[in-house]
Amino acid sequence: MTAVVERTSPSLSSWRCSIGGCCGGRDWLASDEDPRAIACPKMSSGTRLFGTDSEKIVDLASWFAHAPPEKGDAQWRDGYSAKEQAKSWLRTGAPAVPSELWEALSRLGLGEIDEVFGRPEHTTGLDDYGRGRQHDLFGCARHEGATRFVFGVEAKACEGFDGTVADRASDRPPSKKRARCNLLASALFGRPVLDEDTGRVLDEDLGGHGYQLWTAAVGTIIEAQRRSVEDAVLIVQQFLPRSLEEARGHDRRDWESALSSNAALVEAFVGAIHEVGATAHQTAFVAPGTRLHVLKVESGLVG
């Protein structure tokens, strides 16, 4: 099952759920009679976070010490995805799955969860072509000591998905970018997207997809298969200001364009995944059959 869960506007109390079989795609507005409390099963868990050095993460200082973003201080800024993601996982004063992510995950119906292990900046090898997928956060959702499903988070603020797949078409051999794009396309859709010799885009719709959505999805699928679990969940955690008008007054970034573009790219990706059954396809690095779920969840900036 592939789904998108998103707020209908930058309001922090308005949600839309389009997960089939859950609540029929109805719009819920948070209130004292919020139907979300009965529409979907609750999940509760203990959450433990670990850095790339396997040290425990308990606060912002230890997050940055043990799982810093690739560019360090340059990316560790209020209003930017790396730090905002960390704040969202620590907003209760201790590690905890953000409530909006928990709510979205609970609606997938993947079983009871009593424990979550998370690793920010975890890297997954995708193929033999060099750099792997660096998850903003990778997690295992567990029950009674066994992993039920895995999830990978792609966190975004006012930024895109590292261009499109078609952008890689101009990189000629010996670059392996075309070959990687075809491996990713084959794993997700069962067919290539580029002519590796000429760079011609074979499928314009797939070529227009956000590149990081592909690497994030396949990286999460590979991690699921390493643990012999059937479900991989890709979560796009989109951060946004409480008010776009307020953001215009002190933030030079073009939030409207970024949010609109990201929403369209996620929608296109979800639609394409749904058309081919939302399961992994055989490649040299991916086994067939793993179920892929895609969630888009919006989180407010803490500031």
PDB file of N, CA and C in Angstrom, residues 74-166:
ATOM      1  N   ALA A  74      27.196  24.280   8.943  1.00  0.00           N
ATOM      2  CA  ALA A  74      26.508  24.954   7.842  1.00  0.00           C
ATOM      3  C   ALA A  74      25.077  24.455   7.679  1.00  0.00           C
ATOM      4  N   GLN A  75      24.828  23.194   8.033  1.00  0.00           N
ATOM      5  CA  GLN A  75      23.484  22.630   7.927  1.00  0.00           C
ATOM      6  C   GLN A  75      22.762  22.561   9.266  1.00  0.00           C
ATOM      7  N   TRP A  76      23.482  22.771  10.343  1.00  0.00           N
ATOM      8  CA  TRP A  76      22.888  22.670  11.678  1.00  0.00           C
ATOM      9  C   TRP A  76      22.366  24.050  12.088  1.00  0.00           C
ATOM     10  N   ARG A  77      21.254  24.442  11.484  1.00  0.00           N
ATOM     11  CA  ARG A  77      20.704  25.783  11.681  1.00  0.00           C
ATOM     12  C   ARG A  77      19.199  25.694  11.898  1.00  0.00           C
ATOM     13  N   ASP A  78      18.684  26.572  12.752  1.00  0.00           N
ATOM     14  CA  ASP A  78      17.245  26.638  12.937  1.00  0.00           C
ATOM     15  C   ASP A  78      16.573  26.954  11.607  1.00  0.00           C
ATOM     16  N   GLY A  79      15.474  26.263  11.329  1.00  0.00           N
ATOM     17  CA  GLY A  79      14.757  26.481  10.082  1.00  0.00           C
ATOM     18  C   GLY A  79      15.245  25.643   8.928  1.00  0.00           C
ATOM     19  N   TYR A  80      16.288  24.833   9.161  1.00  0.00           N
ATOM     20  CA  TYR A  80      16.826  23.954   8.125  1.00  0.00           C
ATOM     21  C   TYR A  80      16.591  22.501   8.551  1.00  0.00           C
ATOM     22  N   SER A  81      16.499  21.636   7.565  1.00  0.00           N
ATOM     23  CA  SER A  81      15.947  20.301   7.814  1.00  0.00           C
ATOM     24  C   SER A  81      16.739  19.466   8.820  1.00  0.00           C
ATOM     25  N   ALA A  82      18.066  19.532   8.794  1.00  0.00           N
ATOM     26  CA  ALA A  82      18.848  18.672   9.688  1.00  0.00           C
ATOM     27  C   ALA A  82      18.535  18.954  11.155  1.00  0.00           C
ATOM     28  N   LYS A  83      18.593  20.221  11.528  1.00  0.00           N
ATOM     29  CA  LYS A  83      18.350  20.565  12.930  1.00  0.00           C
ATOM     30  C   LYS A  83      16.871  20.467  13.279  1.00  0.00           C
ATOM     31  N   GLU A  84      15.997  20.835  12.338  1.00  0.00           N
ATOM     32  CA  GLU A  84      14.559  20.748  12.619  1.00  0.00           C
ATOM     33  C   GLU A  84      14.125  19.299  12.822  1.00  0.00           C
ATOM     34  N   GLN A  85      14.716  18.382  12.051  1.00  0.00           N
ATOM     35  CA  GLN A  85      14.393  16.975  12.271  1.00  0.00           C
ATOM     36  C   GLN A  85      14.810  16.551  13.677  1.00  0.00           C
ATOM     37  N   ALA A  86      16.008  16.936  14.072  1.00  0.00           N
ATOM     38  CA  ALA A  86      16.479  16.579  15.410  1.00  0.00           C
ATOM     39  C   ALA A  86      15.544  17.137  16.479  1.00  0.00           C
ATOM     40  N   LYS A  87      15.148  18.387  16.326  1.00  0.00           N
ATOM     41  CA  LYS A  87      14.260  18.994  17.318  1.00  0.00           C
ATOM     42  C   LYS A  87      12.917  18.280  17.368  1.00  0.00           C
ATOM     43  N   SER A  88      12.443  17.819  16.217  1.00  0.00           N
ATOM     44  CA  SER A  88      11.142  17.139  16.207  1.00  0.00           C
ATOM     45  C   SER A  88      11.203  15.801  16.938  1.00  0.00           C
ATOM     46  N   TRP A  89      12.340  15.113  16.871  1.00  0.00           N
ATOM     47  CA  TRP A  89      12.490  13.826  17.558  1.00  0.00           C
ATOM     48  C   TRP A  89      12.827  14.000  19.035  1.00  0.00           C
ATOM     49  N   LEU A  90      13.116  15.226  19.443  1.00  0.00           N
ATOM     50  CA  LEU A  90      13.487  15.487  20.836  1.00  0.00           C
ATOM     51  C   LEU A  90      12.550  16.496  21.488  1.00  0.00           C
ATOM     52  N   ARG A  91      11.431  16.785  20.845  1.00  0.00           N
ATOM     53  CA  ARG A  91      10.578  17.876  21.322  1.00  0.00           C
ATOM     54  C   ARG A  91       9.949  17.597  22.688  1.00  0.00           C
ATOM     55  N   THR A  92       9.867  16.336  23.090  1.00  0.00           N
ATOM     56  CA  THR A  92       9.290  16.005  24.397  1.00  0.00           C
ATOM     57  C   THR A  92      10.314  16.091  25.520  1.00  0.00           C
ATOM     58  N   GLY A  93      11.562  16.394  25.173  1.00  0.00           N
ATOM     59  CA  GLY A  93      12.627  16.418  26.165  1.00  0.00           C
ATOM     60  C   GLY A  93      13.430  15.139  26.220  1.00  0.00           C
ATOM     61  N   ALA A  94      13.016  14.154  25.442  1.00  0.00           N
ATOM     62  CA  ALA A  94      13.713  12.868  25.346  1.00  0.00           C
ATOM     63  C   ALA A  94      13.427  12.303  23.960  1.00  0.00           C
ATOM     64  N   PRO A  95      14.220  11.343  23.488  1.00  0.00           N
ATOM     65  CA  PRO A  95      13.954  10.767  22.168  1.00  0.00           C
ATOM     66  C   PRO A  95      12.542  10.188  22.082  1.00  0.00           C
ATOM     67  N   ALA A  96      11.821  10.558  21.039  1.00  0.00           N
ATOM     68  CA  ALA A  96      10.469  10.040  20.817  1.00  0.00           C
ATOM     69  C   ALA A  96      10.097  10.256  19.361  1.00  0.00           C
ATOM     70  N   VAL A  97       9.425   9.285  18.773  1.00  0.00           N
ATOM     71  CA  VAL A  97       8.932   9.460  17.412  1.00  0.00           C
ATOM     72  C   VAL A  97       7.976  10.646  17.407  1.00  0.00           C
ATOM     73  N   PRO A  98       8.162  11.628  16.517  1.00  0.00           N
ATOM     74  CA  PRO A  98       7.241  12.765  16.474  1.00  0.00           C
ATOM     75  C   PRO A  98       5.797  12.298  16.336  1.00  0.00           C
ATOM     76  N   SER A  99       4.894  12.949  17.042  1.00  0.00           N
ATOM     77  CA  SER A  99       3.505  12.489  17.093  1.00  0.00           C
ATOM     78  C   SER A  99       2.868  12.410  15.720  1.00  0.00           C
ATOM     79  N   GLU A 100       3.210  13.348  14.824  1.00  0.00           N
ATOM     80  CA  GLU A 100       2.608  13.322  13.494  1.00  0.00           C
ATOM     81  C   GLU A 100       3.113  12.134  12.673  1.00  0.00           C
ATOM     82  N   LEU A 101       4.367  11.740  12.874  1.00  0.00           N
ATOM     83  CA  LEU A 101       4.874  10.539  12.204  1.00  0.00           C
ATOM     84  C   LEU A 101       4.232   9.296  12.790  1.00  0.00           C
ATOM     85  N   TRP A 102       4.078   9.273  14.111  1.00  0.00           N
ATOM     86  CA  TRP A 102       3.465   8.128  14.784  1.00  0.00           C
ATOM     87  C   TRP A 102       2.059   7.916  14.271  1.00  0.00           C
ATOM     88  N   GLU A 103       1.321   9.017  14.156  1.00  0.00           N
ATOM     89  CA  GLU A 103      -0.061   8.920  13.699  1.00  0.00           C
ATOM     90  C   GLU A 103      -0.120   8.357  12.284  1.00  0.00           C
ATOM     91  N   ALA A 104       0.743   8.838  11.416  1.00  0.00           N
ATOM     92  CA  ALA A 104       0.757   8.346  10.038  1.00  0.00           C
ATOM     93  C   ALA A 104       1.142   6.875   9.976  1.00  0.00           C
ATOM     94  N   LEU A 105       2.165   6.496  10.727  1.00  0.00           N
ATOM     95  CA  LEU A 105       2.595   5.097  10.731  1.00  0.00           C
ATOM     96  C   LEU A 105       1.508   4.180  11.276  1.00  0.00           C
ATOM     97  N   SER A 106       0.791   4.639  12.289  1.00  0.00           N
ATOM     98  CA  SER A 106      -0.230   3.783  12.896  1.00  0.00           C
ATOM     99  C   SER A 106      -1.313   3.417  11.897  1.00  0.00           C
ATOM    100  N   ARG A 107      -1.573   4.291  10.952  1.00  0.00           N
ATOM    101  CA  ARG A 107      -2.647   4.057   9.992  1.00  0.00           C
ATOM    102  C   ARG A 107      -2.267   3.067   8.895  1.00  0.00           C
ATOM    103  N   LEU A 108      -1.023   2.693   8.834  1.00  0.00           N
ATOM    104  CA  LEU A 108      -0.622   1.699   7.839  1.00  0.00           C
ATOM    105  C   LEU A 108      -1.063   0.293   8.217  1.00  0.00           C
ATOM    106  N   GLY A 109      -1.369   0.080   9.483  1.00  0.00           N
ATOM    107  CA  GLY A 109      -1.835  -1.237   9.907  1.00  0.00           C
ATOM    108  C   GLY A 109      -0.770  -2.310   9.865  1.00  0.00           C
ATOM    109  N   LEU A 110       0.462  -1.951  10.231  1.00  0.00           N
ATOM    110  CA  LEU A 110       1.574  -2.901  10.159  1.00  0.00           C
ATOM    111  C   LEU A 110       1.831  -3.618  11.475  1.00  0.00           C
ATOM    112  N   GLY A 111       0.931  -3.498  12.412  1.00  0.00           N
ATOM    113  CA  GLY A 111       1.061  -4.250  13.648  1.00  0.00           C
ATOM    114  C   GLY A 111       1.473  -3.401  14.830  1.00  0.00           C
ATOM    115  N   GLU A 112       1.372  -3.992  15.995  1.00  0.00           N
ATOM    116  CA  GLU A 112       1.703  -3.308  17.241  1.00  0.00           C
ATOM    117  C   GLU A 112       3.205  -3.098  17.351  1.00  0.00           C
ATOM    118  N   ILE A 113       3.576  -1.932  17.847  1.00  0.00           N
ATOM    119  CA  ILE A 113       4.985  -1.579  18.012  1.00  0.00           C
ATOM    120  C   ILE A 113       5.219  -1.171  19.459  1.00  0.00           C
ATOM    121  N   ASP A 114       6.257  -1.715  20.069  1.00  0.00           N
ATOM    122  CA  ASP A 114       6.572  -1.319  21.438  1.00  0.00           C
ATOM    123  C   ASP A 114       7.964  -0.713  21.577  1.00  0.00           C
ATOM    124  N   GLU A 115       8.685  -0.600  20.468  1.00  0.00           N
ATOM    125  CA  GLU A 115      10.060  -0.103  20.551  1.00  0.00           C
ATOM    126  C   GLU A 115      10.509   0.381  19.176  1.00  0.00           C
ATOM    127  N   VAL A 116      11.231   1.486  19.158  1.00  0.00           N
ATOM    128  CA  VAL A 116      11.809   2.008  17.918  1.00  0.00           C
ATOM    129  C   VAL A 116      13.282   2.303  18.146  1.00  0.00           C
ATOM    130  N   PHE A 117      14.116   1.789  17.258  1.00  0.00           N
ATOM    131  CA  PHE A 117      15.531   2.139  17.223  1.00  0.00           C
ATOM    132  C   PHE A 117      15.740   3.045  16.011  1.00  0.00           C
ATOM    133  N   GLY A 118      16.370   4.199  16.216  1.00  0.00           N
ATOM    134  CA  GLY A 118      16.612   5.116  15.115  1.00  0.00           C
ATOM    135  C   GLY A 118      18.069   5.511  15.014  1.00  0.00           C
ATOM    136  N   ARG A 119      18.528   5.691  13.782  1.00  0.00           N
ATOM    137  CA  ARG A 119      19.913   6.102  13.539  1.00  0.00           C
ATOM    138  C   ARG A 119      19.929   7.255  12.537  1.00  0.00           C
ATOM    139  N   PRO A 120      20.118   8.491  12.986  1.00  0.00           N
ATOM    140  CA  PRO A 120      20.289   9.592  12.042  1.00  0.00           C
ATOM    141  C   PRO A 120      21.569   9.414  11.225  1.00  0.00           C
ATOM    142  N   GLU A 121      21.510   9.843   9.974  1.00  0.00           N
ATOM    143  CA  GLU A 121      22.659   9.832   9.054  1.00  0.00           C
ATOM    144  C   GLU A 121      23.167   8.423   8.759  1.00  0.00           C
ATOM    145  N   HIS A 122      22.319   7.430   8.903  1.00  0.00           N
ATOM    146  CA  HIS A 122      22.711   6.052   8.589  1.00  0.00           C
ATOM    147  C   HIS A 122      22.888   5.893   7.079  1.00  0.00           C
ATOM    148  N   THR A 123      23.924   5.166   6.670  1.00  0.00           N
ATOM    149  CA  THR A 123      24.222   4.982   5.250  1.00  0.00           C
ATOM    150  C   THR A 123      23.928   3.556   4.811  1.00  0.00           C
ATOM    151  N   THR A 124      23.282   3.424   3.659  1.00  0.00           N
ATOM    152  CA  THR A 124      22.964   2.134   3.057  1.00  0.00           C
ATOM    153  C   THR A 124      23.611   2.047   1.684  1.00  0.00           C
ATOM    154  N   GLY A 125      24.396   1.014   1.441  1.00  0.00           N
ATOM    155  CA  GLY A 125      24.952   0.804   0.115  1.00  0.00           C
ATOM    156  C   GLY A 125      23.856   0.456  -0.879  1.00  0.00           C
ATOM    157  N   LEU A 126      23.863   1.102  -2.032  1.00  0.00           N
ATOM    158  CA  LEU A 126      22.834   0.873  -3.046  1.00  0.00           C
ATOM    159  C   LEU A 126      23.279  -0.072  -4.148  1.00  0.00           C
ATOM    160  N   ASP A 127      24.579  -0.077  -4.426  1.00  0.00           N
ATOM    161  CA  ASP A 127      25.112  -0.849  -5.548  1.00  0.00           C
ATOM    162  C   ASP A 127      26.633  -0.857  -5.403  1.00  0.00           C
ATOM    163  N   ASP A 128      27.327  -1.115  -6.486  1.00  0.00           N
ATOM    164  CA  ASP A 128      28.794  -1.113  -6.455  1.00  0.00           C
ATOM    165  C   ASP A 128      29.380   0.175  -7.016  1.00  0.00           C
ATOM    166  N   TYR A 129      28.565   1.224  -7.089  1.00  0.00           N
ATOM    167  CA  TYR A 129      28.975   2.430  -7.805  1.00  0.00           C
ATOM    168  C   TYR A 129      29.395   3.583  -6.912  1.00  0.00           C
ATOM    169  N   GLY A 130      29.740   3.310  -5.685  1.00  0.00           N
ATOM    170  CA  GLY A 130      30.249   4.384  -4.849  1.00  0.00           C
ATOM    171  C   GLY A 130      29.316   4.733  -3.714  1.00  0.00           C
ATOM    172  N   ARG A 131      29.111   6.008  -3.510  1.00  0.00           N
ATOM    173  CA  ARG A 131      28.396   6.513  -2.347  1.00  0.00           C
ATOM    174  C   ARG A 131      26.991   5.928  -2.237  1.00  0.00           C
ATOM    175  N   GLY A 132      26.627   5.565  -1.005  1.00  0.00           N
ATOM    176  CA  GLY A 132      25.315   4.979  -0.779  1.00  0.00           C
ATOM    177  C   GLY A 132      24.272   6.011  -0.424  1.00  0.00           C
ATOM    178  N   ARG A 133      23.139   5.527  -0.001  1.00  0.00           N
ATOM    179  CA  ARG A 133      22.045   6.368   0.461  1.00  0.00           C
ATOM    180  C   ARG A 133      22.310   6.773   1.909  1.00  0.00           C
ATOM    181  N   GLN A 134      22.334   8.078   2.169  1.00  0.00           N
ATOM    182  CA  GLN A 134      22.488   8.564   3.532  1.00  0.00           C
ATOM    183  C   GLN A 134      21.116   9.017   4.026  1.00  0.00           C
ATOM    184  N   HIS A 135      20.490   8.176   4.844  1.00  0.00           N
ATOM    185  CA  HIS A 135      19.168   8.490   5.372  1.00  0.00           C
ATOM    186  C   HIS A 135      19.272   9.669   6.340  1.00  0.00           C
ATOM    187  N   ASP A 136      18.321  10.573   6.282  1.00  0.00           N
ATOM    188  CA  ASP A 136      18.275  11.591   7.333  1.00  0.00           C
ATOM    189  C   ASP A 136      18.028  10.915   8.673  1.00  0.00           C
ATOM    190  N   LEU A 137      17.240   9.861   8.654  1.00  0.00           N
ATOM    191  CA  LEU A 137      17.106   8.980   9.815  1.00  0.00           C
ATOM    192  C   LEU A 137      16.587   7.636   9.326  1.00  0.00           C
ATOM    193  N   PHE A 138      17.204   6.568   9.794  1.00  0.00           N
ATOM    194  CA  PHE A 138      16.720   5.222   9.503  1.00  0.00           C
ATOM    195  C   PHE A 138      16.247   4.599  10.806  1.00  0.00           C
ATOM    196  N   GLY A 139      15.117   3.889  10.743  1.00  0.00           N
ATOM    197  CA  GLY A 139      14.589   3.310  11.964  1.00  0.00           C
ATOM    198  C   GLY A 139      14.035   1.913  11.795  1.00  0.00           C
ATOM    199  N   CYS A 140      14.068   1.156  12.878  1.00  0.00           N
ATOM    200  CA  CYS A 140      13.442  -0.167  12.952  1.00  0.00           C
ATOM    201  C   CYS A 140      12.311  -0.098  13.971  1.00  0.00           C
ATOM    202  N   ALA A 141      11.113  -0.452  13.529  1.00  0.00           N
ATOM    203  CA  ALA A 141       9.952  -0.506  14.413  1.00  0.00           C
ATOM    204  C   ALA A 141       9.781  -1.942  14.877  1.00  0.00           C
ATOM    205  N   ARG A 142       9.797  -2.165  16.188  1.00  0.00           N
ATOM    206  CA  ARG A 142       9.900  -3.514  16.732  1.00  0.00           C
ATOM    207  C   ARG A 142       8.736  -3.831  17.677  1.00  0.00           C
ATOM    208  N   HIS A 143       8.490  -5.117  17.835  1.00  0.00           N
ATOM    209  CA  HIS A 143       7.513  -5.598  18.812  1.00  0.00           C
ATOM    210  C   HIS A 143       8.043  -6.875  19.437  1.00  0.00           C
ATOM    211  N   GLU A 144       8.157  -6.862  20.757  1.00  0.00           N
ATOM    212  CA  GLU A 144       8.674  -8.007  21.505  1.00  0.00           C
ATOM    213  C   GLU A 144      10.011  -8.493  20.942  1.00  0.00           C
ATOM    214  N   GLY A 145      10.872  -7.534  20.612  1.00  0.00           N
ATOM    215  CA  GLY A 145      12.224  -7.853  20.183  1.00  0.00           C
ATOM    216  C   GLY A 145      12.410  -8.155  18.719  1.00  0.00           C
ATOM    217  N   ALA A 146      11.325  -8.225  17.955  1.00  0.00           N
ATOM    218  CA  ALA A 146      11.415  -8.539  16.527  1.00  0.00           C
ATOM    219  C   ALA A 146      11.040  -7.309  15.705  1.00  0.00           C
ATOM    220  N   THR A 147      11.787  -7.067  14.631  1.00  0.00           N
ATOM    221  CA  THR A 147      11.493  -5.931  13.767  1.00  0.00           C
ATOM    222  C   THR A 147      10.257  -6.221  12.925  1.00  0.00           C
ATOM    223  N   ARG A 148       9.249  -5.342  13.025  1.00  0.00           N
ATOM    224  CA  ARG A 148       8.021  -5.481  12.248  1.00  0.00           C
ATOM    225  C   ARG A 148       8.167  -4.832  10.872  1.00  0.00           C
ATOM    226  N   PHE A 149       8.756  -3.639  10.856  1.00  0.00           N
ATOM    227  CA  PHE A 149       9.003  -2.947   9.591  1.00  0.00           C
ATOM    228  C   PHE A 149      10.132  -1.949   9.809  1.00  0.00           C
ATOM    229  N   VAL A 150      10.688  -1.468   8.722  1.00  0.00           N
ATOM    230  CA  VAL A 150      11.717  -0.443   8.799  1.00  0.00           C
ATOM    231  C   VAL A 150      11.205   0.813   8.113  1.00  0.00           C
ATOM    232  N   PHE A 151      11.805   1.936   8.470  1.00  0.00           N
ATOM    233  CA  PHE A 151      11.426   3.186   7.817  1.00  0.00           C
ATOM    234  C   PHE A 151      12.654   4.059   7.609  1.00  0.00           C
ATOM    235  N   GLY A 152      12.632   4.807   6.534  1.00  0.00           N
ATOM    236  CA  GLY A 152      13.668   5.779   6.244  1.00  0.00           C
ATOM    237  C   GLY A 152      13.031   7.146   6.110  1.00  0.00           C
ATOM    238  N   VAL A 153      13.655   8.149   6.711  1.00  0.00           N
ATOM    239  CA  VAL A 153      13.114   9.502   6.686  1.00  0.00           C
ATOM    240  C   VAL A 153      13.934  10.372   5.747  1.00  0.00           C
ATOM    241  N   GLU A 154      13.250  11.074   4.876  1.00  0.00           N
ATOM    242  CA  GLU A 154      13.848  12.120   4.049  1.00  0.00           C
ATOM    243  C   GLU A 154      13.256  13.438   4.531  1.00  0.00           C
ATOM    244  N   ALA A 155      14.043  14.206   5.276  1.00  0.00           N
ATOM    245  CA  ALA A 155      13.558  15.450   5.863  1.00  0.00           C
ATOM    246  C   ALA A 155      13.825  16.619   4.920  1.00  0.00           C
ATOM    247  N   LYS A 156      12.826  17.485   4.776  1.00  0.00           N
ATOM    248  CA  LYS A 156      12.953  18.633   3.890  1.00  0.00           C
ATOM    249  C   LYS A 156      12.409  19.887   4.556  1.00  0.00           C
ATOM    250  N   ALA A 157      13.116  20.984   4.368  1.00  0.00           N
ATOM    251  CA  ALA A 157      12.581  22.291   4.727  1.00  0.00           C
ATOM    252  C   ALA A 157      12.368  23.025   3.397  1.00  0.00           C
ATOM    253  N   CYS A 158      13.041  24.130   3.186  1.00  0.00           N
ATOM    254  CA  CYS A 158      12.900  24.875   1.929  1.00  0.00           C
ATOM    255  C   CYS A 158      13.980  24.404   0.956  1.00  0.00           C
ATOM    256  N   GLU A 159      13.839  23.175   0.486  1.00  0.00           N
ATOM    257  CA  GLU A 159      14.841  22.555  -0.383  1.00  0.00           C
ATOM    258  C   GLU A 159      14.172  21.438  -1.164  1.00  0.00           C
ATOM    259  N   GLY A 160      14.784  21.054  -2.273  1.00  0.00           N
ATOM    260  CA  GLY A 160      14.213  20.025  -3.123  1.00  0.00           C
ATOM    261  C   GLY A 160      14.842  18.663  -2.912  1.00  0.00           C
ATOM    262  N   PHE A 161      14.676  17.811  -3.919  1.00  0.00           N
ATOM    263  CA  PHE A 161      15.129  16.418  -3.845  1.00  0.00           C
ATOM    264  C   PHE A 161      16.377  16.186  -4.702  1.00  0.00           C
ATOM    265  N   ASP A 162      17.309  17.134  -4.655  1.00  0.00           N
ATOM    266  CA  ASP A 162      18.583  17.018  -5.371  1.00  0.00           C
ATOM    267  C   ASP A 162      18.371  16.860  -6.869  1.00  0.00           C
ATOM    268  N   GLY A 163      17.473  17.660  -7.414  1.00  0.00           N
ATOM    269  CA  GLY A 163      17.224  17.607  -8.851  1.00  0.00           C
ATOM    270  C   GLY A 163      16.396  16.397  -9.240  1.00  0.00           C
ATOM    271  N   THR A 164      16.313  16.178 -10.543  1.00  0.00           N
ATOM    272  CA  THR A 164      15.517  15.066 -11.061  1.00  0.00           C
ATOM    273  C   THR A 164      16.406  13.934 -11.544  1.00  0.00           C
ATOM    274  N   VAL A 165      15.776  12.810 -11.789  1.00  0.00           N
ATOM    275  CA  VAL A 165      16.498  11.664 -12.343  1.00  0.00           C
ATOM    276  C   VAL A 165      17.083  12.023 -13.701  1.00  0.00           C
ATOM    277  N   ALA A 166      16.314  12.728 -14.518  1.00  0.00           N
ATOM    278  CA  ALA A 166      16.778  13.092 -15.859  1.00  0.00           C
ATOM    279  C   ALA A 166      18.013  13.978 -15.829  1.00  0.00           C
TER     280      ALA A 166
END
